Short mmCIF file of C-alpha atoms in Angstrom, two decimals:
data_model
loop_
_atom_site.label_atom_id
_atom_site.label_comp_id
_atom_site.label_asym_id
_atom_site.label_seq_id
_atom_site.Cartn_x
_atom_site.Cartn_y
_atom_site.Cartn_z
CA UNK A 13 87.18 98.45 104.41
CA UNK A 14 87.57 101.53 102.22
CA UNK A 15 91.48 102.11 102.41
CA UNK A 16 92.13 98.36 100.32
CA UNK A 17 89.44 98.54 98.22
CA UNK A 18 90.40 99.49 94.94
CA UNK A 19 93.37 97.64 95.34
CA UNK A 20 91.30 94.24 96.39
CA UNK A 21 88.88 95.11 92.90
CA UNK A 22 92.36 95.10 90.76
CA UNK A 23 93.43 91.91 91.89
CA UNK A 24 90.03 90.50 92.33
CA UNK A 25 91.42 89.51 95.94
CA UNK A 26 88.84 88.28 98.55
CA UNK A 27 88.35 89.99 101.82
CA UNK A 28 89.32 87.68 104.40
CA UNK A 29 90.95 89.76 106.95
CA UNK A 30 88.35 92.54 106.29
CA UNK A 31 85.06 89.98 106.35
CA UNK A 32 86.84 88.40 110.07
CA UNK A 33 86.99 92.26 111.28
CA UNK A 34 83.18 92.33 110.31
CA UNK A 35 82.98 88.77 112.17
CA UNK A 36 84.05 90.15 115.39
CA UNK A 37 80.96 93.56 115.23
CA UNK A 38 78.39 90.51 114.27
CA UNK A 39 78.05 91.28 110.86
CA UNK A 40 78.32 87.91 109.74
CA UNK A 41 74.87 86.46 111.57
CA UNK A 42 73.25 89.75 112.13
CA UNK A 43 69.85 88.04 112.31
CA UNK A 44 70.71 84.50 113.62
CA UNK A 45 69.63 84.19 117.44
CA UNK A 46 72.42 84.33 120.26
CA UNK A 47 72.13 81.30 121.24
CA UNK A 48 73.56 79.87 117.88
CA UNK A 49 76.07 82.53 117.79
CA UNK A 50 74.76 85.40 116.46
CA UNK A 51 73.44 89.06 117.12
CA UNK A 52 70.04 87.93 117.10
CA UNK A 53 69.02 91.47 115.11
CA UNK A 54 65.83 91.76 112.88
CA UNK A 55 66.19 92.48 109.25
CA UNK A 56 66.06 96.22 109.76
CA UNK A 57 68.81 95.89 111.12
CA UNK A 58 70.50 93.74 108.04
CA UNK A 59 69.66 96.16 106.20
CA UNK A 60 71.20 99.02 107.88
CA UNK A 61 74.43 96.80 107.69
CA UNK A 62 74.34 95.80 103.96
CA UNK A 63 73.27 99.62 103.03
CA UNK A 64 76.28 100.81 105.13
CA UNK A 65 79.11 98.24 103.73
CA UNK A 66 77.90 98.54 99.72
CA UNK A 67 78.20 102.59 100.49
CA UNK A 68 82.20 101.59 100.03
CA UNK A 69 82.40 97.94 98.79
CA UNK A 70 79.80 96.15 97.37
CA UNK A 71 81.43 93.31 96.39
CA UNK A 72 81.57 92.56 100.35
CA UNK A 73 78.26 93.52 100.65
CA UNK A 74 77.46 90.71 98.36
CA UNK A 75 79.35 87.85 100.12
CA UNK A 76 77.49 88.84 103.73
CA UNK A 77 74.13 89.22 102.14
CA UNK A 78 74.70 85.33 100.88
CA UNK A 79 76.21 83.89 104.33
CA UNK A 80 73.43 85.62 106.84
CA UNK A 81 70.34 85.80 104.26
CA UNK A 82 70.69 83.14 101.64
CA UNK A 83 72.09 80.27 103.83
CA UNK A 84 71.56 81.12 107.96
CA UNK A 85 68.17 81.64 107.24
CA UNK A 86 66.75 78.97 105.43
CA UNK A 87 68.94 76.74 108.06
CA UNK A 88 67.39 78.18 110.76
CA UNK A 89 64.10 77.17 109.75
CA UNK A 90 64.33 74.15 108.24
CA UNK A 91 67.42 72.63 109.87
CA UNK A 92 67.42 70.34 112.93
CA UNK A 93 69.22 70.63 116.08
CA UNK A 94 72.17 68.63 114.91
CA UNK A 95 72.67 70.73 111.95
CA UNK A 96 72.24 74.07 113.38
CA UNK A 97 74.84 73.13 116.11
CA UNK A 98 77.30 71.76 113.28
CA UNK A 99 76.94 74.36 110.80
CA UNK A 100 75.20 77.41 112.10
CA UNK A 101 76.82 78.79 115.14
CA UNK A 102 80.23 78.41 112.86
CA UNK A 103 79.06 80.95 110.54
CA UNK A 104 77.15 83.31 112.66
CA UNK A 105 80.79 83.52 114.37
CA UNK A 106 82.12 84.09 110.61
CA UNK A 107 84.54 80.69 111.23
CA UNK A 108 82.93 79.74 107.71
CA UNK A 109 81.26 81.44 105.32
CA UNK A 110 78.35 79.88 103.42
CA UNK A 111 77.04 79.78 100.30
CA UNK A 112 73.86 79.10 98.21
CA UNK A 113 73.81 76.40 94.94
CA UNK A 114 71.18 76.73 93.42
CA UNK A 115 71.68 78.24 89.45
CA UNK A 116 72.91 75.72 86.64
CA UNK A 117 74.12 76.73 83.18
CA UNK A 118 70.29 75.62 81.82
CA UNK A 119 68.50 76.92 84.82
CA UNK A 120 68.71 80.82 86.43
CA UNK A 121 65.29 82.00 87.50
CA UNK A 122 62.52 78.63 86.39
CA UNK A 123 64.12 77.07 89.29
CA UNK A 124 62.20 74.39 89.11
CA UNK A 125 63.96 73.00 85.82
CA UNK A 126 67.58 72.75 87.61
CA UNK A 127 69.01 69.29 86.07
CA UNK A 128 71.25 68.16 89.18
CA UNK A 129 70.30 65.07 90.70
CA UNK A 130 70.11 63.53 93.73
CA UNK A 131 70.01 59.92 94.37
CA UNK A 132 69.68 57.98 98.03
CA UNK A 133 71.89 54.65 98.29
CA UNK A 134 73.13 52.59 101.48
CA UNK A 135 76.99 53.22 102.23
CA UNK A 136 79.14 50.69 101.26
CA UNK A 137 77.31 50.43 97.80
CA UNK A 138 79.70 51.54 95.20
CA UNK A 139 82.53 52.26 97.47
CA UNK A 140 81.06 54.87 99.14
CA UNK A 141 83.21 56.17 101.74
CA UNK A 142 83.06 56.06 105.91
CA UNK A 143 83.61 59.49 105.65
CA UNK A 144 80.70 60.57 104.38
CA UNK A 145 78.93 57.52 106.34
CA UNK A 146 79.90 59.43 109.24
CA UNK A 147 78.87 62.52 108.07
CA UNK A 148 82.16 64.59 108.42
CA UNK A 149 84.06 66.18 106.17
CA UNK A 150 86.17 69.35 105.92
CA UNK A 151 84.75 73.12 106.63
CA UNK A 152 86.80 75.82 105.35
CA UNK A 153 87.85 78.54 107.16
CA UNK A 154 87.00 81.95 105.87
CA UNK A 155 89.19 82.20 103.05
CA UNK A 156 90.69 78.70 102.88
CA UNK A 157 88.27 76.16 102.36
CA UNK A 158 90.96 73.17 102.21
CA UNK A 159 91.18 73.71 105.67
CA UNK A 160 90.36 70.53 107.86
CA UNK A 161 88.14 70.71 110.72
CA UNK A 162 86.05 67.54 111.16
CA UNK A 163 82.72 67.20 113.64
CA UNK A 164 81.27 64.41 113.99
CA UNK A 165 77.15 64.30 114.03
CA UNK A 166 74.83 62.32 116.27
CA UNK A 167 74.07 59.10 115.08
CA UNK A 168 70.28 59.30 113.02
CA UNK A 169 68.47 56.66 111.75
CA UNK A 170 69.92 57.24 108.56
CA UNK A 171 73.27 57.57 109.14
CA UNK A 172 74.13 54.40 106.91
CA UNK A 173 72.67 56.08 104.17
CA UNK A 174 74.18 58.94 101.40
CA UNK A 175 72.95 61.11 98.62
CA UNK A 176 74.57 60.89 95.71
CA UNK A 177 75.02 64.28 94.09
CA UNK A 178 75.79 64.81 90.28
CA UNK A 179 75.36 67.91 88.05
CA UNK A 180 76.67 71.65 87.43
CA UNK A 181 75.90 74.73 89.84
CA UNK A 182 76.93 78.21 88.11
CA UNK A 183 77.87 81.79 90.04
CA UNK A 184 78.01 80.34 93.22
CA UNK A 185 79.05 83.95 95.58
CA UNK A 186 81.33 82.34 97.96
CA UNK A 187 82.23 79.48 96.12
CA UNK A 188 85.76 79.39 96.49
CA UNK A 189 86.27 80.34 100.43
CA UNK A 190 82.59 79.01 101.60
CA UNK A 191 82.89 75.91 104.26
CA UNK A 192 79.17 74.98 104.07
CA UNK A 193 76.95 74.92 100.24
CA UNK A 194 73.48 75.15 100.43
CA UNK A 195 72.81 72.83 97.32
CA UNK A 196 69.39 72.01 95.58
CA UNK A 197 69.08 69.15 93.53
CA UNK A 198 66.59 66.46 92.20
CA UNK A 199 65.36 63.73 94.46
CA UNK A 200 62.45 63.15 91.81
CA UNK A 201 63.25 64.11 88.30
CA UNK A 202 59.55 63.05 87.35
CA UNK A 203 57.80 65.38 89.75
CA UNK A 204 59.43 69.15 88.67
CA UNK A 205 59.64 71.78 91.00
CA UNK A 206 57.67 69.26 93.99
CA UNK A 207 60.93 67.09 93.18
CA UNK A 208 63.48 69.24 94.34
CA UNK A 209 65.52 68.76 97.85
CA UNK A 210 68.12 70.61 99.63
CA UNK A 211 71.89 69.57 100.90
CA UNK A 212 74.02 71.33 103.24
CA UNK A 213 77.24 70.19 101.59
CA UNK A 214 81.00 70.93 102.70
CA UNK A 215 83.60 71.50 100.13
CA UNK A 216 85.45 68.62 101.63
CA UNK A 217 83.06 65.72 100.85
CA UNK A 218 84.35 63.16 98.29
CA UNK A 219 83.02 64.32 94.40
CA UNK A 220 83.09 67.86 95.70
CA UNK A 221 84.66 70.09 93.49
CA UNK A 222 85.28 74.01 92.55
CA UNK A 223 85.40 74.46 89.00
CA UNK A 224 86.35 77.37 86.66
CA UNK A 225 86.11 81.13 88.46
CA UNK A 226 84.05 83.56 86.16
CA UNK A 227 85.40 86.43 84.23
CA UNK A 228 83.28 89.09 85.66
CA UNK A 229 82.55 92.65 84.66
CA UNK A 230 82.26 94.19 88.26
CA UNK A 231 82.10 92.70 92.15
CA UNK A 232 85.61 91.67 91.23
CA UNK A 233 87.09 90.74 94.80
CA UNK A 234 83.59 88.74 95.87
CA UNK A 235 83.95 85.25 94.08
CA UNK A 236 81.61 83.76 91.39
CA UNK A 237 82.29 80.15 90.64
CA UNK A 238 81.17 77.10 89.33
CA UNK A 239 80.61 74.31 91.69
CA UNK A 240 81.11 70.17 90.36
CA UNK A 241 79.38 67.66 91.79
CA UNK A 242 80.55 64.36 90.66
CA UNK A 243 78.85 61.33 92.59
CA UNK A 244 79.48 63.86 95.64
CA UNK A 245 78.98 61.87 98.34
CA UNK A 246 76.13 64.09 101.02
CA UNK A 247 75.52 62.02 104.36
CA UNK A 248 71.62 61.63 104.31
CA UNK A 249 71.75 63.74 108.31
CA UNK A 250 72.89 66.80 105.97
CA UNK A 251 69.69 66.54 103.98
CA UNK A 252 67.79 70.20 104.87
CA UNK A 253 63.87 70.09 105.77
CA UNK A 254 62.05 67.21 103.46
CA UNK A 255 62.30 65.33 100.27
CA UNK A 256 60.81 67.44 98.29
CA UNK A 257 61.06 70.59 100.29
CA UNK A 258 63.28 72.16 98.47
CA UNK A 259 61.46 74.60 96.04
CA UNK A 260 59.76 75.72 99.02
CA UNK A 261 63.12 76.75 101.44
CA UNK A 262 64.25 78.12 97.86
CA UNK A 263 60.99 80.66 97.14
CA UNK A 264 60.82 81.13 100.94
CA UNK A 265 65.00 82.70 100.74
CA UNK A 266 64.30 84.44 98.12
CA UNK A 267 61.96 87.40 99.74
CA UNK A 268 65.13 87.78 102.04
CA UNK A 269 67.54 87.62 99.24
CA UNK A 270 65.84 90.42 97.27
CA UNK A 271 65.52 92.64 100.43
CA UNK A 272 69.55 92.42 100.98
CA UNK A 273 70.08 93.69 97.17
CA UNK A 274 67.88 96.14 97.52
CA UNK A 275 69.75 97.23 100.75
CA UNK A 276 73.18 96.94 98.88
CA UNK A 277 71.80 98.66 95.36
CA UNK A 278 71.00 101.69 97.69
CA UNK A 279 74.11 101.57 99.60
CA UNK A 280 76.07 101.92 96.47
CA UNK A 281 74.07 104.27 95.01
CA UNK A 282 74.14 106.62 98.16
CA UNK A 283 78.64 106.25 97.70
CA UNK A 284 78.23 106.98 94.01
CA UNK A 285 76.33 110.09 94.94
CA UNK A 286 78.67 111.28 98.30
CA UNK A 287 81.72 110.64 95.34
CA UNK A 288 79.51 112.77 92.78
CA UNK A 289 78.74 115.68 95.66
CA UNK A 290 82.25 115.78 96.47
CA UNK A 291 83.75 115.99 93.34
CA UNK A 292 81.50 118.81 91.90
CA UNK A 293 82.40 121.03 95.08
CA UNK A 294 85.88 120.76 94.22
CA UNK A 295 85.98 120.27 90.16
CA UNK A 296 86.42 123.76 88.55
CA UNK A 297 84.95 125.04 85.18
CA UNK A 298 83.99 128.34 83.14
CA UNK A 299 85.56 130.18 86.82
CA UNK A 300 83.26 128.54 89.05
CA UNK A 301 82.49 124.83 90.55
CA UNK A 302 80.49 122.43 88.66
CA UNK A 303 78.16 122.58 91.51
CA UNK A 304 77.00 125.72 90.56
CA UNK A 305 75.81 124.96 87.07
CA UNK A 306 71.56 124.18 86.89
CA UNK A 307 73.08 120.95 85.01
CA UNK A 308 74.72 119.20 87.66
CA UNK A 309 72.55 120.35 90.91
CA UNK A 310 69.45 118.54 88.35
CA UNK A 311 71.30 115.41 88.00
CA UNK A 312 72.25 115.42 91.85
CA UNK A 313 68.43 116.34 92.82
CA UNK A 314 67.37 113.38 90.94
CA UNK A 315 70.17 110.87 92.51
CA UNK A 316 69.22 111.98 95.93
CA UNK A 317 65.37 111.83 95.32
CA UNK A 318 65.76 108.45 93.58
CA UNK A 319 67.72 107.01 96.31
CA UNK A 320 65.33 107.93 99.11
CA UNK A 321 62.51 106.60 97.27
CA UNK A 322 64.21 103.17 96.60
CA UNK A 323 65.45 103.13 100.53
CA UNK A 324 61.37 103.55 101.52
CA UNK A 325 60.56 100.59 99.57
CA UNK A 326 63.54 98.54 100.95
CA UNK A 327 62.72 99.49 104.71
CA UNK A 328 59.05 98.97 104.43
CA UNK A 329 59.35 95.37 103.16
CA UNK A 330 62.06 94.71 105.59
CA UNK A 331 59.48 95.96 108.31
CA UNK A 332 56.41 93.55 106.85
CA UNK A 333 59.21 90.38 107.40
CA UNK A 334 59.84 91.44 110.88
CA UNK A 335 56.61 92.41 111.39
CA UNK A 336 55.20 88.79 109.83
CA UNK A 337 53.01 90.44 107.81
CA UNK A 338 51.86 89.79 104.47
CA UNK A 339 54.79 90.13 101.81
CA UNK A 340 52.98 89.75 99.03
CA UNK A 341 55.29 91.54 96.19
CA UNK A 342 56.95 93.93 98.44
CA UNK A 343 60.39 92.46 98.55
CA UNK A 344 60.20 91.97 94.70
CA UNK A 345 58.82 96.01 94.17
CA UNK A 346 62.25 96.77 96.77
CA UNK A 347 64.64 94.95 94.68
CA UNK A 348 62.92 95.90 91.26
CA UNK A 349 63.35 99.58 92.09
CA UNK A 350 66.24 100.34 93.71
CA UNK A 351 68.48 97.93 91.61
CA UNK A 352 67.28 99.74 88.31
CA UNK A 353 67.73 102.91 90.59
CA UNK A 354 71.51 102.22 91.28
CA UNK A 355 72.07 101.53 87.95
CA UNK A 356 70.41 105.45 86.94
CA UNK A 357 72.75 106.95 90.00
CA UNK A 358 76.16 105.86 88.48
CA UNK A 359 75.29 106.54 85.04
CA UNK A 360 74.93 110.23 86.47
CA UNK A 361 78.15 109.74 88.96
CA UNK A 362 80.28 109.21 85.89
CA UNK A 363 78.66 111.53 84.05
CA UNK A 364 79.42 114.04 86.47
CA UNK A 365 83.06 113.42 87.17
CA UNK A 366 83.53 113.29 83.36
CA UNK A 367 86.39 111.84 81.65
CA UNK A 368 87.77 111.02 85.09
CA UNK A 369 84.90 108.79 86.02
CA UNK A 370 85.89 106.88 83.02
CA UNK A 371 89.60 105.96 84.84
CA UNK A 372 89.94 103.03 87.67
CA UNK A 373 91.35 105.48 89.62
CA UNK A 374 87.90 106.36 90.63
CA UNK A 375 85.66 105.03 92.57
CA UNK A 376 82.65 105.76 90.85
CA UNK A 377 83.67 103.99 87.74
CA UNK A 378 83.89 100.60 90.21
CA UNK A 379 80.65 101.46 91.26
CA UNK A 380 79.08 102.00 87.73
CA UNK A 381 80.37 98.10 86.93
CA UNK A 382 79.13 96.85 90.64
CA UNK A 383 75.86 97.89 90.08
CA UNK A 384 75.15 96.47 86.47
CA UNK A 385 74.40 93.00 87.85
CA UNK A 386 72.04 94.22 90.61
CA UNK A 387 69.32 94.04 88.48
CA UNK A 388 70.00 90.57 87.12
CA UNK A 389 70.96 88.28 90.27
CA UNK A 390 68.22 87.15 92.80
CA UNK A 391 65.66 87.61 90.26
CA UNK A 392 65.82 89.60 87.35
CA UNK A 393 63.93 93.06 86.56
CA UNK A 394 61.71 91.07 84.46
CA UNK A 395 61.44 88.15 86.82
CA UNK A 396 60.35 90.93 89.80
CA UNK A 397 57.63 92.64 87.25
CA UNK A 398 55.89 89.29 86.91
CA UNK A 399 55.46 89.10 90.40
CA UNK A 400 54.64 92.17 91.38
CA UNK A 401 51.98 92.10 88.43
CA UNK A 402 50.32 88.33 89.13
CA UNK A 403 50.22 89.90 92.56
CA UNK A 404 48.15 92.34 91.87
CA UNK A 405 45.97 91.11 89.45
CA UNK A 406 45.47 88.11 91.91
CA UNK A 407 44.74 90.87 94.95
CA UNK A 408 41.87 91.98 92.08
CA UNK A 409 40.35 88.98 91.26
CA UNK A 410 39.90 88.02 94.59
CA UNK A 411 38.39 91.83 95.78
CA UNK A 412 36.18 90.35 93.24
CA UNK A 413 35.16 86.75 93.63
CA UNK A 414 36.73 85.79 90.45
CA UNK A 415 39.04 83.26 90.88
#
């Protein structure tokens, strides 16, 4: 990974070669079971993995947390047999990668208030097409969704029915090379958040489209785009769990989503800080190394300490999800910390390295714009304080009898 990737930030150039290499160690289903393909590992494990990979690119980190955390798992649990075989054994294998639809330009973190709609019909009405009768369409390959590969599904007793799919997802990771979309949308546009249902969705289904790529500040090579869905035409088989389940596989992805960015926030920061250690041994000033000076060893102290710290949280709610223990706000305390924690250590890394850190030819000044959106995507800072508070206050008022 590390000899391309400055080179891959410049051009904002996807992995593909790099992500199949991952493919073949299991990196791409670390925690879906063999039998479907995967390593069948435990989210330690993930962990370990993500925290390793963001250590030298954490744009990569960020497109493996999405395929194994966002999509395999909510699949896993809430897909049947037909779809697991179709969609899951393809990306444990890292075939396809997948990706997760669920932010709009109107809705980020009230996920209940997402405006995309769903709507059931009978194929045949409106010209729908056999293809999607049928339930096939076209999974990309890793890197080149236009790809065709077409599998046919088991006949249900549905299968002569559709979902239409209209509306707007935003900063869809994957977007552009995924072959399967985890999309949520609006069954019931009357009943909020209990309203909400979730698609698997390939990019080759008819009103399927990619939109415009956003102009981001860091993560350069992992792609954010915008997803169209104009009467995009979803076989009613590739429906995932219930009408109305969808809020539910949503929340329930979550707790895994913030563990993996707390995993990659303190991979990153623990690069930033190998970078900052080995540039202060070998930077010169005043007749001595930096490394000498009370200044620097404070600000490395603190990196270190920091970093440890925001690893303990990380591990420990990784161990309650394996464990099947009570989450409660753990995930959200992991992901709260270490992502405001990453974004302390590269202040300090280019603060360090000086003027230099300020140059692309670093690496540190990559990391310092990887790391700003760590503590904005899957949940915000704020977002993860308002958890972590109603949590406790609720754990109160209960130790109390006041409800």
């Amino acid at each position: 990974m590390r000899p391309g990737v400055r080179q891959r930030d410049r051009e904002g150039r996807f992995p593909t070669e790099e992500i199949k290499k991952l493919a073949e160690l299991g990196c791409c289903g670390m925690m879906t079971p063999e039998e479907w393909g995967g390593s069948g590992l435990d989210t330690i494990s993930f962990v370990l993995m993500m925290d390793e990979v963001a250590r030298v690119d954490a744009a990569m980190a960020t497109s493996l947390g999405v395929t194994n955390s966002a999509v395999q798992v909510p699949l896993l649990g809430f897909g049947t047999e037909a779809q697991k075989k179709k969609y899951l054994s393809r990306m444990a294998t890292g075939e396809i990668l997948g990706a997760f639809c669920l932010t709009e330009p109107q809705a980020g973190s009230d996920a209940a208030g997402i405006q995309a709609t769903a709507r059931r019909v009978r194929a045949g009405e409106k010209g729908i097409s056999s293809a999607a009768k049928a339930g096939s369409g076209s999974g990309g390959n890793v890197g080149a969704p236009s790809a065709s590969l077409r599998t046919s599904s088991a006949p249900t007793p549905n299968s002569d029915e559709v979902y239409l799919l209209n509306g707007t997802k935003t900063w869809v990771t994957n977007g552009s090379v995924a072959g399967v979309f985890l999309v949520f949308a609006k069954t019931d546009s009357d009943a909020g958040g209990k309203g909400l249902t979730a698609f698997l969705v390939e990019p080759g289904f008819k009103g399927f489209r990619v939109g415009r790529h956003e102009e981001k500040m860091g993560l350069l090579s992992s792609p954010s785009v915008e997803i169209v869905l104009n009467d995009c035409e979803v076989p009613a088989e590739n429906q995932l769990g219930e009408e109305g389940e969808g809020l539910k596989i949503a929340l329930s992805t979550l707790d895994g989503g913030r563990i993996a960015i707390g995993a990659l926030a303190v991979g990153l920061a623990q690069g930033a800080l190998e970078e900052t250690v080995k540039y202060a041994k070998q930077r010169r000033a005043f007749g001595k190394t930096i490394s000498e000076f009370q200044a620097i060893q404070w600000m490395i102290a603190d990196m270190e300490t920091e970093i440890e710290a925001a690893r303990g949280l990380v591990y420990y709610a990784a161990w309650l999800k394996d464990a099947g223990k009570r989450m409660g706000s753990a995930a959200s305390k992991a992901k709260l910390y270490a992502s405001e924690m990453v974004n302390r250590v590269v202040y300090k890394a280019v603060q360090v390295h000086g003027s230099v850190g300020y140059s692309r030819e670093t690496d540190v000044e990559r990391m310092y714009r990887d790391a700003r959106v760590t503590t904005i995507y899957e949940g915000t800072s704020e977002v993860q304080r308002m958890i972590i508070a109603r949590d406790l206050l609720d754990t109160a008022a209960k130790a109390h009898g006041v409800s």
